[in-house]
Tab-separated table of C-alpha atoms and ligand atoms in Angstrom:
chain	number	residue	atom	x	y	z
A	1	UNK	CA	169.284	192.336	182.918
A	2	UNK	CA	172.271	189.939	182.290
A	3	UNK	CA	171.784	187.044	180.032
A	4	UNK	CA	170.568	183.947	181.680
A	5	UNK	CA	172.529	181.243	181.927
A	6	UNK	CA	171.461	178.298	179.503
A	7	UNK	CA	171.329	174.568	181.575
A	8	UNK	CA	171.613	171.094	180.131
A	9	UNK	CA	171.020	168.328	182.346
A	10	UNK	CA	171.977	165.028	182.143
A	11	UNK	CA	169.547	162.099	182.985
A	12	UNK	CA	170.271	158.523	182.112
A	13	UNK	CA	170.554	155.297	184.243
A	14	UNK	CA	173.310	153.962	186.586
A	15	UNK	CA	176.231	153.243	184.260
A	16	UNK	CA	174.437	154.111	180.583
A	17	UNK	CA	176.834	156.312	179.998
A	18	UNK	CA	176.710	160.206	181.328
A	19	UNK	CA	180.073	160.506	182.787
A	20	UNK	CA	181.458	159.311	179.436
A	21	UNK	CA	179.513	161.368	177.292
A	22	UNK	CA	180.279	164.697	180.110
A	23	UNK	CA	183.947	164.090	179.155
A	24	UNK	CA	183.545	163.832	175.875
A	25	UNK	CA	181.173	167.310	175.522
A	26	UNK	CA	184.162	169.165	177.638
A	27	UNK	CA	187.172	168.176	175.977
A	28	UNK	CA	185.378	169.475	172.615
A	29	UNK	CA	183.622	172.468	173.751
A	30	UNK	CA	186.193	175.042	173.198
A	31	UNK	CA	184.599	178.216	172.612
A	32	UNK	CA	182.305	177.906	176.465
A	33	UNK	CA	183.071	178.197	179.739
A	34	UNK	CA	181.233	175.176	180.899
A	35	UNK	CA	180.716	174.735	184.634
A	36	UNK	CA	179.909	171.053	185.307
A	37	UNK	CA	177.436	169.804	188.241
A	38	UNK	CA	177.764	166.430	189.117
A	39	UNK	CA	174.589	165.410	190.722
A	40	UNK	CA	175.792	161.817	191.200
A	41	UNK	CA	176.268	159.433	194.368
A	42	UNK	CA	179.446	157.417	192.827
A	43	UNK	CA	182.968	159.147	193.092
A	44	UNK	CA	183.575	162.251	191.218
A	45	UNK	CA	185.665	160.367	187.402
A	46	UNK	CA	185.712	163.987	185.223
A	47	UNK	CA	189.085	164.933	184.777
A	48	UNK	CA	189.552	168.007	186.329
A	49	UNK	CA	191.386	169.725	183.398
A	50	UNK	CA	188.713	169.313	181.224
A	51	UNK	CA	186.747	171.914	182.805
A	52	UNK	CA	187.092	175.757	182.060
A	53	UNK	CA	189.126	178.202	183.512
A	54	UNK	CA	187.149	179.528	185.792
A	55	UNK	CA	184.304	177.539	186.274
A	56	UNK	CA	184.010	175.201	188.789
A	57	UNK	CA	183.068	171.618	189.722
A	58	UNK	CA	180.383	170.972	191.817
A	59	UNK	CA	179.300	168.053	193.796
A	60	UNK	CA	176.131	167.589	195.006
A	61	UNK	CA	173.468	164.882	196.147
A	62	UNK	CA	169.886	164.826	195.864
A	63	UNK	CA	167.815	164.651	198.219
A	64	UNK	CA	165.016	162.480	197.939
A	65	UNK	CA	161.840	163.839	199.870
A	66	UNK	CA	158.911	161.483	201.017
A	67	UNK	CA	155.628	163.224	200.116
A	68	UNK	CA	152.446	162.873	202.280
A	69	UNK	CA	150.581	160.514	200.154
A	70	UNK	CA	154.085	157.969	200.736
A	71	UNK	CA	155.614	158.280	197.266
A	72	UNK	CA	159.421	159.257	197.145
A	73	UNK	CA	160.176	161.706	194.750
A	74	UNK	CA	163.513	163.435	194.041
A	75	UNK	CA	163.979	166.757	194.378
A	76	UNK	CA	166.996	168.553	193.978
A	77	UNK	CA	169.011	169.546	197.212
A	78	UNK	CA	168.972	173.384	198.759
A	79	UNK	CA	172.885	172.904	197.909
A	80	UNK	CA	172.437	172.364	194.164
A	81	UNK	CA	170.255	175.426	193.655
A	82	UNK	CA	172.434	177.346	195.985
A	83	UNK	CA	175.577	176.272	193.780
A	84	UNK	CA	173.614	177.039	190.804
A	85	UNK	CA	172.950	180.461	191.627
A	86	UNK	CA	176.603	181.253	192.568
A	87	UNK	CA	177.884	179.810	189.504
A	88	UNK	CA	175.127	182.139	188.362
A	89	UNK	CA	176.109	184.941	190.112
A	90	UNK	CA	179.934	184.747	189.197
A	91	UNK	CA	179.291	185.991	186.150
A	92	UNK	CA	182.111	184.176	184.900
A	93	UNK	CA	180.589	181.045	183.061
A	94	UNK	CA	178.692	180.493	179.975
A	95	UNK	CA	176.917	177.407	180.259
A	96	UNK	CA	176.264	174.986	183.004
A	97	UNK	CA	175.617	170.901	182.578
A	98	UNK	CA	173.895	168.888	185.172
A	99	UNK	CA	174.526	165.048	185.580
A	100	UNK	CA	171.711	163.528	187.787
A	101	UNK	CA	172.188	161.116	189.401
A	102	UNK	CA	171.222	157.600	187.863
A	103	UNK	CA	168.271	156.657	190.089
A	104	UNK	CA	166.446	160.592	189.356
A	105	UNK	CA	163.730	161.579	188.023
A	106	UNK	CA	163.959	163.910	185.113
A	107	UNK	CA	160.574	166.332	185.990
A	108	UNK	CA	161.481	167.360	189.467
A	109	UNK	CA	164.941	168.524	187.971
A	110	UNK	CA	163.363	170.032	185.674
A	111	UNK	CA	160.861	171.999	187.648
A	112	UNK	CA	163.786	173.124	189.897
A	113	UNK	CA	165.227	175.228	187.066
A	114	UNK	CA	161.118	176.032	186.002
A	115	UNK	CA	159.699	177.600	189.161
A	116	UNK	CA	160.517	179.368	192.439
A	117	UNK	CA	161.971	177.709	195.456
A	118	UNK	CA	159.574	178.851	197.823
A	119	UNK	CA	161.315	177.404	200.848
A	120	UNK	CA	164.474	178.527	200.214
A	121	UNK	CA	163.443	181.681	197.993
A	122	UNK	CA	165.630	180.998	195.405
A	123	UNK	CA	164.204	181.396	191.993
A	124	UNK	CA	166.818	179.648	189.422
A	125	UNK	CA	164.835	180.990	186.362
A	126	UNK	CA	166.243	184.467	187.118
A	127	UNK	CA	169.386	183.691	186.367
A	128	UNK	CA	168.948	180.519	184.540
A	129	UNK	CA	167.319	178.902	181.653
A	130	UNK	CA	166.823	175.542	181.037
A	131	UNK	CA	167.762	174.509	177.819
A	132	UNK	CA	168.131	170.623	177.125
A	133	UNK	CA	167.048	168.099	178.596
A	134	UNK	CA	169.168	164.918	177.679
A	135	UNK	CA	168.174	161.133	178.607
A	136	UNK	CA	171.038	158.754	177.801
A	137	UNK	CA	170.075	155.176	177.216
A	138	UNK	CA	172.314	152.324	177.077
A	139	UNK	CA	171.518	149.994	173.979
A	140	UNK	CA	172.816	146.803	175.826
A	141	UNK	CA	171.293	146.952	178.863
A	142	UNK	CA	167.553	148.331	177.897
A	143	UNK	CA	165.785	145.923	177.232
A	144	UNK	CA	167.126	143.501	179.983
A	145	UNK	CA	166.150	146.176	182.779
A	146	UNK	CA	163.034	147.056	181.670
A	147	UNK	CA	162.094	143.648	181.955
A	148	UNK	CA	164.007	142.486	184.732
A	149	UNK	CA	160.542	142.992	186.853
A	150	UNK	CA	163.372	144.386	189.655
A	151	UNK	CA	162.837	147.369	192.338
A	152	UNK	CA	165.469	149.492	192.880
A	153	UNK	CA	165.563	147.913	196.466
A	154	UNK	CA	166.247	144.421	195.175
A	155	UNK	CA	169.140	146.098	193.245
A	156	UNK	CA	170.327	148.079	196.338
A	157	UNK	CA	170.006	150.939	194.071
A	158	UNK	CA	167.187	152.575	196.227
A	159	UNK	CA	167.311	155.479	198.044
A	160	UNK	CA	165.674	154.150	201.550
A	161	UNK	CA	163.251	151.582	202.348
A	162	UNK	CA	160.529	153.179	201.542
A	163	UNK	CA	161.543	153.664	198.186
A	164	UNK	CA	159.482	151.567	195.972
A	165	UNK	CA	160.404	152.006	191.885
A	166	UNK	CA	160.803	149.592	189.823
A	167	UNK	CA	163.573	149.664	187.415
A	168	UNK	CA	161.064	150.270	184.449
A	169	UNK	CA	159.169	153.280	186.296
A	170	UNK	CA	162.399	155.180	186.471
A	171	UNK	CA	163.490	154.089	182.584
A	172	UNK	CA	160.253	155.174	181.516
A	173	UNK	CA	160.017	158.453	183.063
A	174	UNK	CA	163.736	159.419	181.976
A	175	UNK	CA	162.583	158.043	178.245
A	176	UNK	CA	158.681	160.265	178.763
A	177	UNK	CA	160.435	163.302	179.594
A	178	UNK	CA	163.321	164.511	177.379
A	179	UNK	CA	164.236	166.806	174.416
A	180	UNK	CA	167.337	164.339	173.830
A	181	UNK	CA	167.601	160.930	173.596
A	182	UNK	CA	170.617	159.426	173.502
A	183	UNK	CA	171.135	155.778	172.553
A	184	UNK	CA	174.398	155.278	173.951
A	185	UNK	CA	176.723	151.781	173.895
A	186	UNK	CA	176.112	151.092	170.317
A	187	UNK	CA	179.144	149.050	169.498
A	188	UNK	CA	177.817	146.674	171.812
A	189	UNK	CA	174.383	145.430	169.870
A	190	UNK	CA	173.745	144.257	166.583
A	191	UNK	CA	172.843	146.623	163.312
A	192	UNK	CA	169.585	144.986	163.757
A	193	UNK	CA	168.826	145.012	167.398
A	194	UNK	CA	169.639	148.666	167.584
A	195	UNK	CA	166.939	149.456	164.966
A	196	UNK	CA	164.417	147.312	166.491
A	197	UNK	CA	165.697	149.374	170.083
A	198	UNK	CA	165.437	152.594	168.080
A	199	UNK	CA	162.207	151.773	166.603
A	200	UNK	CA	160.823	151.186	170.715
A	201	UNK	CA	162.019	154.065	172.271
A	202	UNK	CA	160.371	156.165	169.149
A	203	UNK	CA	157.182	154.829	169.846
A	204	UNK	CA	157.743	155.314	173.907
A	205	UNK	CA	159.158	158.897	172.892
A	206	UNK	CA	158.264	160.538	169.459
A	207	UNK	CA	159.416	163.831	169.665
A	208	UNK	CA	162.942	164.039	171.193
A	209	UNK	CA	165.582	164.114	168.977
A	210	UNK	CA	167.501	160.635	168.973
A	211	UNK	CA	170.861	160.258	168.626
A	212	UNK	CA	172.753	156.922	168.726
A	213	UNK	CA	176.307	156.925	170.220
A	214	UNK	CA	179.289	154.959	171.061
A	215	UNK	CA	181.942	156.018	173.861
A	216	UNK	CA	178.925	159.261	174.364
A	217	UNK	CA	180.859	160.749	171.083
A	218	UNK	CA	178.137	163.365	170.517
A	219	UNK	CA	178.631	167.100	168.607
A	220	UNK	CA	178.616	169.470	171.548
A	221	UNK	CA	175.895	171.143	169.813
A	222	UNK	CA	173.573	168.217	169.683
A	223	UNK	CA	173.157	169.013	173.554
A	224	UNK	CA	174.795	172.325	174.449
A	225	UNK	CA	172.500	175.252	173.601
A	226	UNK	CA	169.989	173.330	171.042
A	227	UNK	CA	166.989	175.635	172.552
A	228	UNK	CA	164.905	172.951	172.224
A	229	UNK	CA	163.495	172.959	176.166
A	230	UNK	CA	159.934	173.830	176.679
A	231	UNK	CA	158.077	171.926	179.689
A	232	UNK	CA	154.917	172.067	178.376
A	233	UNK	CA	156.051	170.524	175.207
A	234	UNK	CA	158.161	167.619	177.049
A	235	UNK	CA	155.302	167.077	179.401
A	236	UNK	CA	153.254	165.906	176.107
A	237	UNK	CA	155.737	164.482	174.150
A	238	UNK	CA	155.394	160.818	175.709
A	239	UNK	CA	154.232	158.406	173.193
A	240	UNK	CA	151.014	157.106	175.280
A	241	UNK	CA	150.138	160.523	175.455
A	242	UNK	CA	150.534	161.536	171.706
A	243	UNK	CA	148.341	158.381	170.854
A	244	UNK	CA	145.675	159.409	173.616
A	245	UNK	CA	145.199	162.937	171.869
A	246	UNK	CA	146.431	163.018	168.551
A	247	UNK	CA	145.203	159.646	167.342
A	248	UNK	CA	147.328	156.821	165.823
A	249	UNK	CA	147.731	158.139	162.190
A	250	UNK	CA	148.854	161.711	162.931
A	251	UNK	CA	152.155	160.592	165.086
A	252	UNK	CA	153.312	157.305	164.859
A	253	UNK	CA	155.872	156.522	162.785
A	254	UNK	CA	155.731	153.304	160.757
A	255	UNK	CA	157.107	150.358	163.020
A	256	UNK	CA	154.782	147.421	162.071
A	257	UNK	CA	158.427	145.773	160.310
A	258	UNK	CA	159.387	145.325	163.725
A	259	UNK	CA	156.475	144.563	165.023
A	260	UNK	CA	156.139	147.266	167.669
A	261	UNK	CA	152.534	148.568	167.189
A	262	UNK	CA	150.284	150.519	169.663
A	263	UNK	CA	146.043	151.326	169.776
A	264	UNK	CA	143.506	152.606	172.651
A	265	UNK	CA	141.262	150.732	173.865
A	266	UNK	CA	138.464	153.073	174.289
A	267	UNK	CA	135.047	152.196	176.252
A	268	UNK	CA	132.084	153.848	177.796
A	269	UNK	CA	130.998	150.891	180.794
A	270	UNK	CA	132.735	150.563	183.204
A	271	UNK	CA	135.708	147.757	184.586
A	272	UNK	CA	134.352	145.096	187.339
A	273	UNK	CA	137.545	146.469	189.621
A	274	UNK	CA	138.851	142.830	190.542
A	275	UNK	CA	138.857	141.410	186.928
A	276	UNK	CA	140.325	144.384	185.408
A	277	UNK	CA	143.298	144.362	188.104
A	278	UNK	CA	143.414	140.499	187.711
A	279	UNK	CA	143.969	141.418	184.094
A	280	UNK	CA	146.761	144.320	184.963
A	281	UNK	CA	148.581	141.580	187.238
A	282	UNK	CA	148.827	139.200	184.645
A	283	UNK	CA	149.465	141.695	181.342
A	284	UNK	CA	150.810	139.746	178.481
A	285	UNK	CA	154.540	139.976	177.615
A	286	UNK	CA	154.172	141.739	174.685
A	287	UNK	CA	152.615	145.002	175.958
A	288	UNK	CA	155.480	147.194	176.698
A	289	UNK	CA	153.650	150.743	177.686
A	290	UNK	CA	149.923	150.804	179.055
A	291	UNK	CA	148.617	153.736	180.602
A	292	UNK	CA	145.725	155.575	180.074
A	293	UNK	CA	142.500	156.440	182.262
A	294	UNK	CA	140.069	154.090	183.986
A	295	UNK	CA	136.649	153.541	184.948
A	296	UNK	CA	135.801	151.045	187.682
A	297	UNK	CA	132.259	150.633	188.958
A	298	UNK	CA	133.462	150.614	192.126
A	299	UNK	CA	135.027	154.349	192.031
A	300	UNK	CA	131.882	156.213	190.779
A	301	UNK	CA	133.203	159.489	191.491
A	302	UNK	CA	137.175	159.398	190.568
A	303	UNK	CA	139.220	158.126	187.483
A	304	UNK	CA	141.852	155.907	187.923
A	305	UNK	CA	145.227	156.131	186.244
A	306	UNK	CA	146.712	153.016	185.026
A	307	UNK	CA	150.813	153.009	184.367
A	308	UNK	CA	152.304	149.950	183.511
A	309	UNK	CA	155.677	149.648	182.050
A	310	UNK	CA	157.558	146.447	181.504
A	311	UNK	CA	156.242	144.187	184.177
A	312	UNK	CA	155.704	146.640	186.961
A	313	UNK	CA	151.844	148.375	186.896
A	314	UNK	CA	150.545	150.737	189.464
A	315	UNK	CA	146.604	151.816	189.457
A	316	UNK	CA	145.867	155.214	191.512
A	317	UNK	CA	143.347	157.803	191.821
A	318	UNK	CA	144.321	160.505	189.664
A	319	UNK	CA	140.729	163.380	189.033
A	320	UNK	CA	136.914	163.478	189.348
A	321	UNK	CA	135.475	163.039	186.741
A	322	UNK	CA	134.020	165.845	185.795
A	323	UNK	CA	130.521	163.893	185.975
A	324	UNK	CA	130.989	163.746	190.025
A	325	UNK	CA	131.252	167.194	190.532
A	326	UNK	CA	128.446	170.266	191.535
A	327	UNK	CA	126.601	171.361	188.355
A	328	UNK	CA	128.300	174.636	188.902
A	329	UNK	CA	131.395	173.265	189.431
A	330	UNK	CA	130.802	171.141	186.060
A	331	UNK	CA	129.925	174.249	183.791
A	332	UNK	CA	133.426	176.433	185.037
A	333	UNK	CA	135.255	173.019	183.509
A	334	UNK	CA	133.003	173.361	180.376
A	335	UNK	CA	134.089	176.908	179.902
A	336	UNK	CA	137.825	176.488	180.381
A	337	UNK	CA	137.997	172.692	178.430
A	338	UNK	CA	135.275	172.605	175.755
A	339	UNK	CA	136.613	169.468	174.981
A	340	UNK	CA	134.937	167.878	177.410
A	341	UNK	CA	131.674	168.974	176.074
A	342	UNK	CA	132.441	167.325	172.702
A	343	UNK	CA	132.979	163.558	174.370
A	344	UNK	CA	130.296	164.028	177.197
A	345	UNK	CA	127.772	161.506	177.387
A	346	UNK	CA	123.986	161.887	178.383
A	347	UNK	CA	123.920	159.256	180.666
A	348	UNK	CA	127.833	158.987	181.910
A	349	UNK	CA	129.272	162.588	181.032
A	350	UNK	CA	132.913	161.910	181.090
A	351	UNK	CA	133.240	158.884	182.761
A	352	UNK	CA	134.578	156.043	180.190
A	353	UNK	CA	137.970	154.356	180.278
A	354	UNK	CA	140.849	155.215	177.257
A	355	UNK	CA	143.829	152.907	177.570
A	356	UNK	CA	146.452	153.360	175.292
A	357	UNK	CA	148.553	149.971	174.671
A	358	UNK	CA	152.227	149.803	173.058
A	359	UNK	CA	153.995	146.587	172.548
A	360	UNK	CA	156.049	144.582	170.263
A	361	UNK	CA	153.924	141.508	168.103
A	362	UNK	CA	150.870	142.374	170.024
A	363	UNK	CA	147.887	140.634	169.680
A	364	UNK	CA	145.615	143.391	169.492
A	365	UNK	CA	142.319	141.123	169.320
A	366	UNK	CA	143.018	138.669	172.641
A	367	UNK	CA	144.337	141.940	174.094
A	368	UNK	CA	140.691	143.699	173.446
A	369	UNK	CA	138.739	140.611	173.744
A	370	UNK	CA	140.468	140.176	177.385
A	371	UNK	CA	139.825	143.964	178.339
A	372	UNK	CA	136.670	143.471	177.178
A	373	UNK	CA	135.434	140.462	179.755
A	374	UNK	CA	136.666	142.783	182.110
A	375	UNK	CA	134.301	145.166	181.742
A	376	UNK	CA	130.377	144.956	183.507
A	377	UNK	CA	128.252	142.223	182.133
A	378	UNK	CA	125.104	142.957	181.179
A	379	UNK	CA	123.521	141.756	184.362
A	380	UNK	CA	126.307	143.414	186.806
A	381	UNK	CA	125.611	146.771	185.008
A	382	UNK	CA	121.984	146.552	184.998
A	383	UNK	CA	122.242	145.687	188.901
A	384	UNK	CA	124.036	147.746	192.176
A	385	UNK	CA	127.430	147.903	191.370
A	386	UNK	CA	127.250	149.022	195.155
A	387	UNK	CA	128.440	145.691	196.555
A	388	UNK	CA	131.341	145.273	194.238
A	389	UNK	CA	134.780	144.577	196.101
A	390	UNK	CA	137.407	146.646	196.594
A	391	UNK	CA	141.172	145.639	195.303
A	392	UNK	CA	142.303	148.807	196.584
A	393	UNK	CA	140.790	150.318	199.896
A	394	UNK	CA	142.505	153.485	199.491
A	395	UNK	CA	141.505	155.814	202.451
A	396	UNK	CA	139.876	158.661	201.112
A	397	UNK	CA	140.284	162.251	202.872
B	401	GTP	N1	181.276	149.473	175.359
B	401	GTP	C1	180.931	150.698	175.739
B	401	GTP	N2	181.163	151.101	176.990
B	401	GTP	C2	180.815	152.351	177.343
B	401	GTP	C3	180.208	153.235	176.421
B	401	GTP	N3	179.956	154.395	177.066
B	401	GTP	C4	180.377	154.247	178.326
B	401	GTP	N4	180.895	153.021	178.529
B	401	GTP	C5	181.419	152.452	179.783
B	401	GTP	O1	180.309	152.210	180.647
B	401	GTP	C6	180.679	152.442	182.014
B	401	GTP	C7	179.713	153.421	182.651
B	401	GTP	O2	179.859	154.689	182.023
B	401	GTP	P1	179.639	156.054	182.808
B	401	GTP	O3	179.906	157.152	181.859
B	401	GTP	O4	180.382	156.057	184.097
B	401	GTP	O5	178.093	155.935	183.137
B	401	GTP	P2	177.198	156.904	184.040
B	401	GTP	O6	175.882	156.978	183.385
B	401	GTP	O7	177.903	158.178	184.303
B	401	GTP	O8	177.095	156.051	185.362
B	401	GTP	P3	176.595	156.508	186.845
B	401	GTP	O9	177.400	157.695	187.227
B	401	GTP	O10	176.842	155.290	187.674
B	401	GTP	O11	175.130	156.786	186.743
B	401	GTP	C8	182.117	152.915	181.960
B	401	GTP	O12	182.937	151.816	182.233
B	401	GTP	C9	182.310	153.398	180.541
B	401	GTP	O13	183.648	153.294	180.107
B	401	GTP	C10	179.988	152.765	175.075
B	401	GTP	O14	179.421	153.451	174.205
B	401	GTP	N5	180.365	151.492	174.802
């Protein structure tokens, strides 16, 4: 068995900074043969020299795949993980580094290097392992995209008209999902503003490594064969999700100087669905990461997953709860999560809603006191929540 091939890829938004920081990696990476991907829609701007005798460079596109349920996820094209396993198979490189493109989603990389390609039967992990993956944020821009309330359609950024992200989804998910983070652009923000930035994406992202740059001046080693990958262990490492499970003393670092604080808002009746969305459209300011699960009278038999990031929120159906399903059904989840059994109510079993809330100066109180005339009054709960509108009228299958 020959050694597999270790991976880094690249994710970052348009212009933060990848290119750069690609150069940078190859013209000090001496002791590699470094074959270089560029995943990227813009013109090819690596110098050619830079890159190893005898590796190669590779341009691909993604192609972006329209599920059945109407989102648009990335995916990467059959001619990526075809180039991936002749560079593979070529024996003759040591390391390759991916550059998505800007408007791609880290996971679905990610799970191209994780799991068989049915379709096309290639299976990348044979001869490949993934090893880093790096998120590069630009320092000057952040903040004014995440709150620029902009699709990537208004931006002409998108990849066809029925792509629908917002520019925050896509920062968020590239920030959620990393071993890396990479604050690049540095020389362009104040000492100050940097910390406050740095202080942000910690609570957004409290396990990856963070690194500031300037120019994408980074050690080769910082990305190049750290080890660090492990997609369980990315797929949990998002702030919300840290707060959800681990509580608010066991993993967030101290912030409160700059004001960036985050709680859960955790309740067992249920949300009256129209105030609670009324209350999503119109979040305050200061709440810069919501998501967590839901519990609307009007959806008995399903939680609801709330993701809101900067001024862009989407509500969908996301599991039974474990309360809806056949008692049968309900004891094989008992055996395989006995956490369930530990937070199961008499009356509601699992069904309650657990929000988790970052933000910068937030006003925790108003914030619960708001959620909290959301929820069933005394007289809705004690009647039919039966006639209750809609907001959503998804169709059901
Ligand atoms: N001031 C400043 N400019 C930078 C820095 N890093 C990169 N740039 C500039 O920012 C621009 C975009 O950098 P790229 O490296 O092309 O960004 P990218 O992420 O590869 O962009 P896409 O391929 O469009 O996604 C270029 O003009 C760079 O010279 C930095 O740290 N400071």
């Amino acid at each position: 068995m020959t050694k597999k091939i270790p991976v880094t890829v690249l994710s970052g938004y348009l212009g933060s900074g990848k290119t750069t920081m690609m150069n940078h990696v190859l013209q000090n990476e001496k002791d590699m043969r470094v074959a270089v991907i560029v995943n990227d829609m813009s013109e090819i701007n690596i110098d050619a020299e830079l890159i190893a005798n005898g590796s190669g460079i590779s341009r691909t596109e993604e192609k972006f795949v329209e599920l059945s349920n109407g989102c648009i996820c990335c995916t990467l094209r059959e001619d990526l993980l075809q180039e991936v396993e002749r560079l593979a198979r070529l024996g003759t490189i040591d390391y390759i580094l991916i550059e998505s493109t800007g408007i791609s989603e880290p996971i679905p990389v990610a799970q191209t290097f994780s799991y068989l390609d049915e379709e096309l039967g290639i299976d990348l992990t044979k001869f490949c392992q993934l090893d880093t993956m790096v998120t590069v944020v630009d320092a000057n821009r952040f903040w004014h995209d995440f709150q620029s309330g902009e699709s990537l359609l208004e931006r002409k950024e998108a990849v066809g008209e029925l792509d629908e992200r917002d520019v925050a989804d896509l920062l968020i998910d590239q920030i959620e999902f990393c071993d890396v983070l990479v604050l690049n652009k540095c020389d362009l923000v104040s000492d100050e503003e940097l910390e406050r930035l740095e202080r942000i994406l910690r609570a957004l992202q409290p396990e990856a490594k963070l690194i500031r740059t300037v120019d994408g001046v980074i050690e080769p080693a910082e990305i190049l064969n750290t080890g660090r990958f492990d997609f369980e262990r990315v797929s949990e490492s998002a702030g919300w999700l840290k707060e959800l499970e681990l509580g608010h003393e066991n993993h967030t670092p101290e912030t409160e100087e700059y004001g960036i604080s985050s709680f859960v808002y955790k309740r067992r009746r249920p949300f009256h669905p129209m105030r609670f969305v009324e209350w999503c459209d119109h979040m305050p300011e200061s709440i810069v990461r919501a998501k967590g699960i839901i519990w609307s009278a009007k959806h008995q038999d399903v939680a609801l997953l709330l993701s809101q990031a900067g001024s862009s929120a989407k509500i969908e159906p996301v599991s039974y709860w474990v309360a809806a399903l056949l008692k049968e059904q309900q004891q094989d989840v008992f055996l395989q999560s006995p956490e369930v059994v530990e937070d199961w109510d008499e009356e509601f079993g699992d069904r309650m809603t657990q929000l988790v809330i970052i933000g910068v100066d937030l006003d925790r109180e108003t914030i619960i006191k708001e959620l909290d005339k959301c929820l069933l009054t005394e007289d809705e709960f004690n009647n039919s929540w039966e006639g209750l509108q809609d907001p959503f009228n998804w169709e059901w299958h």
